[in-house]
mmCIF file of C-alpha atoms in Angstrom:
data_model
loop_
_atom_site.group_PDB
_atom_site.id
_atom_site.type_symbol
_atom_site.label_atom_id
_atom_site.label_comp_id
_atom_site.label_asym_id
_atom_site.label_seq_id
_atom_site.Cartn_x
_atom_site.Cartn_y
_atom_site.Cartn_z
ATOM 1 C CA ILE A 1 14.747 4.311 -7.585
ATOM 2 C CA ALA A 2 11.934 2.349 -9.492
ATOM 3 C CA GLY A 3 13.358 -0.965 -9.959
ATOM 4 C CA ILE A 4 11.294 -2.551 -13.039
ATOM 5 C CA THR A 5 8.662 -0.823 -15.174
ATOM 6 C CA GLN A 6 5.979 -2.140 -17.348
ATOM 7 C CA ALA A 7 3.622 -0.521 -19.865
ATOM 8 C CA PRO A 8 0.861 -0.513 -20.618
ATOM 9 C CA THR A 9 -0.906 -1.881 -16.858
ATOM 10 C CA SER A 10 -3.557 -3.247 -19.240
ATOM 11 C CA GLN A 11 -4.534 -3.516 -22.724
ATOM 12 C CA ILE A 12 -7.618 -4.807 -24.621
ATOM 13 C CA LEU A 13 -6.424 -5.372 -28.197
ATOM 14 C CA ALA A 14 -8.140 -6.392 -31.512
ATOM 15 C CA ALA A 15 -6.720 -9.954 -32.718
ATOM 16 C CA GLY A 16 -4.374 -9.336 -35.871
ATOM 17 C CA ARG A 17 -3.019 -6.223 -34.390
ATOM 18 C CA ARG A 18 0.408 -5.351 -33.687
ATOM 19 C CA MET A 19 1.363 -4.403 -30.101
ATOM 20 C CA THR A 20 4.638 -3.976 -28.205
ATOM 21 C CA LEU A 21 4.665 -4.337 -24.061
ATOM 22 C CA ARG A 22 7.527 -2.003 -22.794
ATOM 23 C CA CYS A 23 9.920 -3.373 -19.955
ATOM 24 C CA THR A 24 12.632 -0.941 -18.212
ATOM 25 C CA GLN A 25 14.834 -1.557 -15.229
ATOM 26 C CA ASP A 26 17.017 0.861 -13.511
ATOM 27 C CA MET A 27 19.295 -1.721 -11.619
ATOM 28 C CA ARG A 28 21.679 -2.239 -14.350
ATOM 29 C CA HIS A 29 21.004 -5.971 -14.470
ATOM 30 C CA ASN A 30 22.317 -7.875 -17.433
ATOM 31 C CA ALA A 31 20.007 -10.447 -17.604
ATOM 32 C CA MET A 32 16.090 -9.777 -18.791
ATOM 33 C CA TYR A 33 13.250 -12.177 -19.501
ATOM 34 C CA TRP A 34 9.678 -12.169 -20.638
ATOM 35 C CA TYR A 35 7.183 -14.670 -18.834
ATOM 36 C CA ARG A 36 3.414 -15.096 -19.370
ATOM 37 C CA GLN A 37 1.495 -16.474 -16.339
ATOM 38 C CA ASP A 38 -1.754 -18.024 -17.160
ATOM 39 C CA LEU A 39 -4.361 -19.508 -14.665
ATOM 40 C CA GLY A 40 -3.334 -22.850 -13.506
ATOM 41 C CA LEU A 41 -0.184 -22.897 -15.213
ATOM 42 C CA GLY A 42 3.294 -21.993 -14.099
ATOM 43 C CA LEU A 43 5.131 -18.738 -15.495
ATOM 44 C CA ARG A 44 6.291 -19.876 -18.651
ATOM 45 C CA LEU A 45 9.214 -18.201 -20.347
ATOM 46 C CA ILE A 46 8.794 -16.569 -23.773
ATOM 47 C CA HIS A 47 12.237 -14.861 -24.545
ATOM 48 C CA TYR A 48 15.121 -13.848 -22.549
ATOM 49 C CA SER A 49 18.427 -11.708 -23.023
ATOM 50 C CA ASN A 50 21.642 -12.746 -20.849
ATOM 51 C CA THR A 51 23.136 -9.467 -21.866
ATOM 52 C CA ALA A 52 22.469 -6.219 -24.267
ATOM 53 C CA GLY A 53 22.425 -7.138 -27.722
ATOM 54 C CA THR A 54 21.573 -10.963 -27.017
ATOM 55 C CA THR A 55 18.680 -12.640 -27.216
ATOM 56 C CA GLY A 56 17.482 -16.203 -26.971
ATOM 57 C CA LYS A 57 14.148 -18.177 -27.179
ATOM 58 C CA GLY A 58 12.764 -19.856 -24.225
ATOM 59 C CA GLU A 59 9.604 -22.247 -23.908
ATOM 60 C CA VAL A 60 6.831 -20.405 -25.823
ATOM 61 C CA PRO A 61 8.518 -17.766 -28.071
ATOM 62 C CA ASP A 62 5.989 -18.369 -31.060
ATOM 63 C CA GLY A 63 4.216 -15.392 -32.164
ATOM 64 C CA TYR A 64 6.749 -12.951 -29.986
ATOM 65 C CA SER A 65 9.751 -10.994 -30.390
ATOM 66 C CA VAL A 66 11.944 -9.349 -28.588
ATOM 67 C CA SER A 67 15.045 -7.005 -28.572
ATOM 68 C CA ARG A 68 17.776 -5.537 -26.478
ATOM 69 C CA ALA A 69 19.412 -2.546 -27.756
ATOM 70 C CA ASN A 70 20.532 -1.202 -24.382
ATOM 71 C CA THR A 71 20.968 -2.584 -20.875
ATOM 72 C CA ASP A 72 17.706 -0.960 -19.392
ATOM 73 C CA ASP A 73 15.182 -1.891 -21.889
ATOM 74 C CA PHE A 74 13.641 -4.972 -22.944
ATOM 75 C CA PRO A 75 10.767 -4.767 -25.194
ATOM 76 C CA LEU A 76 8.272 -7.656 -26.498
ATOM 77 C CA THR A 77 6.023 -7.593 -29.476
ATOM 78 C CA LEU A 78 3.232 -9.357 -30.683
ATOM 79 C CA ALA A 79 3.372 -8.903 -34.542
ATOM 80 C CA SER A 80 -0.452 -10.461 -34.905
ATOM 81 C CA ALA A 81 -2.279 -10.788 -31.838
ATOM 82 C CA VAL A 82 -3.939 -14.106 -31.488
ATOM 83 C CA PRO A 83 -7.000 -14.776 -28.404
ATOM 84 C CA SER A 84 -4.473 -17.498 -27.089
ATOM 85 C CA GLN A 85 -1.988 -14.515 -26.340
ATOM 86 C CA THR A 86 -4.514 -12.981 -24.025
ATOM 87 C CA SER A 87 -2.416 -13.628 -20.445
ATOM 88 C CA VAL A 88 -0.598 -11.667 -17.858
ATOM 89 C CA TYR A 89 2.924 -10.809 -18.953
ATOM 90 C CA PHE A 90 5.983 -10.434 -16.850
ATOM 91 C CA CYS A 91 9.332 -9.032 -17.163
ATOM 92 C CA ALA A 92 11.943 -9.645 -15.197
ATOM 93 C CA SER A 93 15.508 -9.221 -14.795
ATOM 94 C CA SER A 94 18.661 -10.299 -12.533
ATOM 95 C CA PRO A 95 21.956 -9.088 -11.946
ATOM 96 C CA GLY A 96 23.555 -12.198 -14.111
ATOM 97 C CA THR A 97 22.684 -16.201 -14.999
ATOM 98 C CA GLY A 98 24.860 -17.486 -12.106
ATOM 99 C CA ASP A 99 23.291 -20.157 -9.593
ATOM 100 C CA THR A 100 22.328 -17.597 -6.999
ATOM 101 C CA ASP A 101 21.106 -14.530 -9.292
ATOM 102 C CA THR A 102 17.635 -14.060 -8.553
ATOM 103 C CA GLN A 103 15.179 -12.811 -10.535
ATOM 104 C CA TYR A 104 12.841 -9.628 -9.782
ATOM 105 C CA PHE A 105 9.624 -8.895 -11.512
ATOM 106 C CA GLY A 106 7.877 -5.857 -12.843
ATOM 107 C CA PRO A 107 4.061 -5.699 -11.787
ATOM 108 C CA GLY A 108 3.000 -7.270 -15.011
ATOM 109 C CA THR A 109 0.836 -6.026 -18.217
ATOM 110 C CA ARG A 110 -2.606 -7.818 -18.226
ATOM 111 C CA LEU A 111 -3.444 -8.159 -21.953
ATOM 112 C CA THR A 112 -6.853 -9.241 -23.522
ATOM 113 C CA VAL A 113 -6.849 -10.180 -27.145
ATOM 114 C CA LEU A 114 -10.626 -10.313 -28.890
ATOM 115 C CA GLY B 1 9.940 -33.618 -19.766
ATOM 116 C CA GLN B 2 10.386 -31.223 -17.019
ATOM 117 C CA ASN B 3 7.910 -31.077 -14.109
ATOM 118 C CA ILE B 4 7.700 -29.202 -10.959
ATOM 119 C CA ASP B 5 4.520 -30.234 -8.736
ATOM 120 C CA GLN B 6 2.732 -28.244 -6.033
ATOM 121 C CA PRO B 7 -0.587 -28.501 -4.565
ATOM 122 C CA THR B 8 -3.081 -26.325 -5.995
ATOM 123 C CA GLU B 9 -4.855 -24.668 -2.948
ATOM 124 C CA MET B 10 -4.277 -25.009 0.907
ATOM 125 C CA THR B 11 -5.967 -23.494 3.776
ATOM 126 C CA ALA B 12 -4.495 -22.766 7.286
ATOM 127 C CA THR B 13 -5.456 -20.922 10.494
ATOM 128 C CA GLU B 14 -3.970 -17.445 11.715
ATOM 129 C CA GLY B 15 -1.544 -18.230 14.064
ATOM 130 C CA ALA B 16 -0.462 -21.696 12.981
ATOM 131 C CA ILE B 17 2.238 -23.615 10.775
ATOM 132 C CA VAL B 18 1.848 -24.717 7.145
ATOM 133 C CA GLN B 19 4.051 -26.525 4.863
ATOM 134 C CA ILE B 20 3.983 -26.077 1.263
ATOM 135 C CA ASN B 21 5.588 -29.061 -0.757
ATOM 136 C CA CYS B 22 6.964 -29.282 -3.981
ATOM 137 C CA THR B 23 8.726 -31.951 -6.098
ATOM 138 C CA TYR B 24 10.555 -31.570 -9.177
ATOM 139 C CA GLN B 25 11.788 -33.440 -12.408
ATOM 140 C CA THR B 26 14.253 -31.434 -14.089
ATOM 141 C CA SER B 27 17.262 -31.689 -16.638
ATOM 142 C CA GLY B 28 19.799 -30.277 -14.528
ATOM 143 C CA PHE B 29 19.598 -28.687 -11.070
ATOM 144 C CA ASN B 30 21.183 -25.307 -10.042
ATOM 145 C CA GLY B 31 19.096 -24.316 -7.186
ATOM 146 C CA LEU B 32 15.296 -23.897 -6.257
ATOM 147 C CA PHE B 33 13.748 -21.130 -5.282
ATOM 148 C CA TRP B 34 10.247 -19.696 -3.690
ATOM 149 C CA TYR B 35 8.643 -16.803 -4.708
ATOM 150 C CA GLN B 36 5.357 -15.236 -3.181
ATOM 151 C CA GLN B 37 2.766 -13.625 -5.299
ATOM 152 C CA HIS B 38 -0.312 -11.848 -3.983
ATOM 153 C CA ALA B 39 -3.382 -11.593 -6.000
ATOM 154 C CA GLY B 40 -3.014 -9.313 -9.097
ATOM 155 C CA GLU B 41 0.827 -8.827 -7.947
ATOM 156 C CA ALA B 42 4.169 -9.506 -9.237
ATOM 157 C CA PRO B 43 6.104 -12.635 -7.734
ATOM 158 C CA THR B 44 8.587 -11.622 -5.017
ATOM 159 C CA PHE B 45 11.723 -13.457 -4.017
ATOM 160 C CA LEU B 46 11.439 -15.385 -0.504
ATOM 161 C CA SER B 47 14.151 -18.220 -0.624
ATOM 162 C CA TYR B 48 16.979 -19.880 -2.448
ATOM 163 C CA ASN B 49 18.300 -23.403 -1.987
ATOM 164 C CA VAL B 50 20.959 -25.150 -3.685
ATOM 165 C CA LEU B 51 22.513 -27.577 -1.011
ATOM 166 C CA ASP B 52 20.424 -30.093 0.839
ATOM 167 C CA GLY B 53 19.065 -28.802 4.092
ATOM 168 C CA LEU B 54 17.144 -26.138 5.850
ATOM 169 C CA GLU B 55 17.344 -22.364 5.462
ATOM 170 C CA GLU B 56 15.744 -20.084 7.934
ATOM 171 C CA LYS B 57 14.750 -16.560 7.350
ATOM 172 C CA GLY B 58 12.426 -15.389 10.232
ATOM 173 C CA ARG B 59 8.886 -16.899 10.088
ATOM 174 C CA PHE B 60 9.902 -18.298 7.000
ATOM 175 C CA SER B 61 11.847 -21.670 6.293
ATOM 176 C CA SER B 62 12.829 -23.408 3.214
ATOM 177 C CA PHE B 63 14.148 -27.152 2.904
ATOM 178 C CA LEU B 64 15.729 -28.929 -0.020
ATOM 179 C CA SER B 65 16.488 -32.742 -0.608
ATOM 180 C CA ARG B 66 18.226 -32.934 -4.091
ATOM 181 C CA SER B 67 18.432 -36.753 -3.752
ATOM 182 C CA LYS B 68 14.570 -36.909 -3.343
ATOM 183 C CA GLY B 69 13.949 -34.105 -5.980
ATOM 184 C CA TYR B 70 12.012 -32.558 -2.687
ATOM 185 C CA SER B 71 11.616 -29.356 -1.121
ATOM 186 C CA TYR B 72 9.197 -27.295 1.271
ATOM 187 C CA LEU B 73 8.333 -23.915 2.216
ATOM 188 C CA LEU B 74 7.496 -23.920 6.021
ATOM 189 C CA LEU B 75 5.646 -20.703 7.154
ATOM 190 C CA LYS B 76 5.282 -20.185 10.847
ATOM 191 C CA GLU B 77 2.961 -18.104 13.101
ATOM 192 C CA LEU B 78 0.693 -17.505 9.943
ATOM 193 C CA GLN B 79 -0.629 -13.930 9.382
ATOM 194 C CA MET B 80 -3.522 -12.716 7.094
ATOM 195 C CA LYS B 81 -1.060 -11.033 5.052
ATOM 196 C CA ASP B 82 0.571 -14.284 4.222
ATOM 197 C CA SER B 83 -2.620 -15.257 2.125
ATOM 198 C CA ALA B 84 -1.028 -15.466 -1.211
ATOM 199 C CA SER B 85 0.008 -17.508 -4.039
ATOM 200 C CA TYR B 86 3.535 -19.773 -3.425
ATOM 201 C CA LEU B 87 5.780 -20.234 -6.296
ATOM 202 C CA CYS B 88 8.547 -23.123 -6.684
ATOM 203 C CA ALA B 89 11.050 -23.078 -9.437
ATOM 204 C CA VAL B 90 14.060 -24.754 -10.268
ATOM 205 C CA ARG B 91 16.739 -23.692 -12.116
ATOM 206 C CA ASP B 92 17.689 -26.013 -14.446
ATOM 207 C CA SER B 93 20.655 -26.909 -16.447
ATOM 208 C CA ASN B 94 20.400 -24.224 -19.044
ATOM 209 C CA TYR B 95 20.047 -21.930 -15.937
ATOM 210 C CA GLN B 96 16.723 -21.042 -17.105
ATOM 211 C CA LEU B 97 14.033 -21.366 -14.249
ATOM 212 C CA ILE B 98 11.120 -24.075 -14.337
ATOM 213 C CA TRP B 99 8.277 -22.797 -12.419
ATOM 214 C CA GLY B 100 5.372 -24.832 -10.523
ATOM 215 C CA ALA B 101 1.297 -23.631 -11.020
ATOM 216 C CA GLY B 102 1.508 -21.943 -7.608
ATOM 217 C CA THR B 103 0.017 -23.330 -4.405
ATOM 218 C CA LYS B 104 -2.686 -20.860 -3.362
ATOM 219 C CA LEU B 105 -2.367 -20.215 0.272
ATOM 220 C CA ILE B 106 -5.774 -19.110 2.196
ATOM 221 C CA ILE B 107 -5.504 -18.015 5.723
ATOM 222 C CA LYS B 108 -8.941 -17.971 7.900
ATOM 223 C CA PRO B 109 -8.890 -16.235 11.357
#
């Protein structure tokens, strides 16, 4: 059982290019999340999905889009990358969205936009 | 606005005890989480508090006071492998996690 996998592990991208970060979980969790982590800042929520077929905007959604066609996959797309999107991106999942539902994190994707 | 405050960095000695504090101001409260994150790795779940008091789990304990908007993580019998960042997060009224910037804990022999 892998838990949550993310791809790629790291990527250097030219500004203006389109990029999709992949996230797959095999725990049959209903909820999935995308965060970015920048030095000196807490994890910031980009987009989330409480269940397959639904998505919502987090704290910093601009420049990013997501889809949730099935339970397992939750890709994050940067339509036209900018240098301020240089960050470490973590995908997470949780069984549901209740009080005690713990989020489990993937290994992260380190993205550099030049 | 919503705010989670933690010290940026702390240093402790192997075998000792350290307490990492977290204060929060959020729109609603539906639980507080502590995560551990080693450098270059993903955060991993440590503890969850929703009621006031102390939750003990082996060498790690977490305390919550909802009236004071305050929590702490207590690490006992420190080991070198405890060198990591410790993240405090609060689940708000929208059931989203609001995260502190993390406390980097350095353990010295």
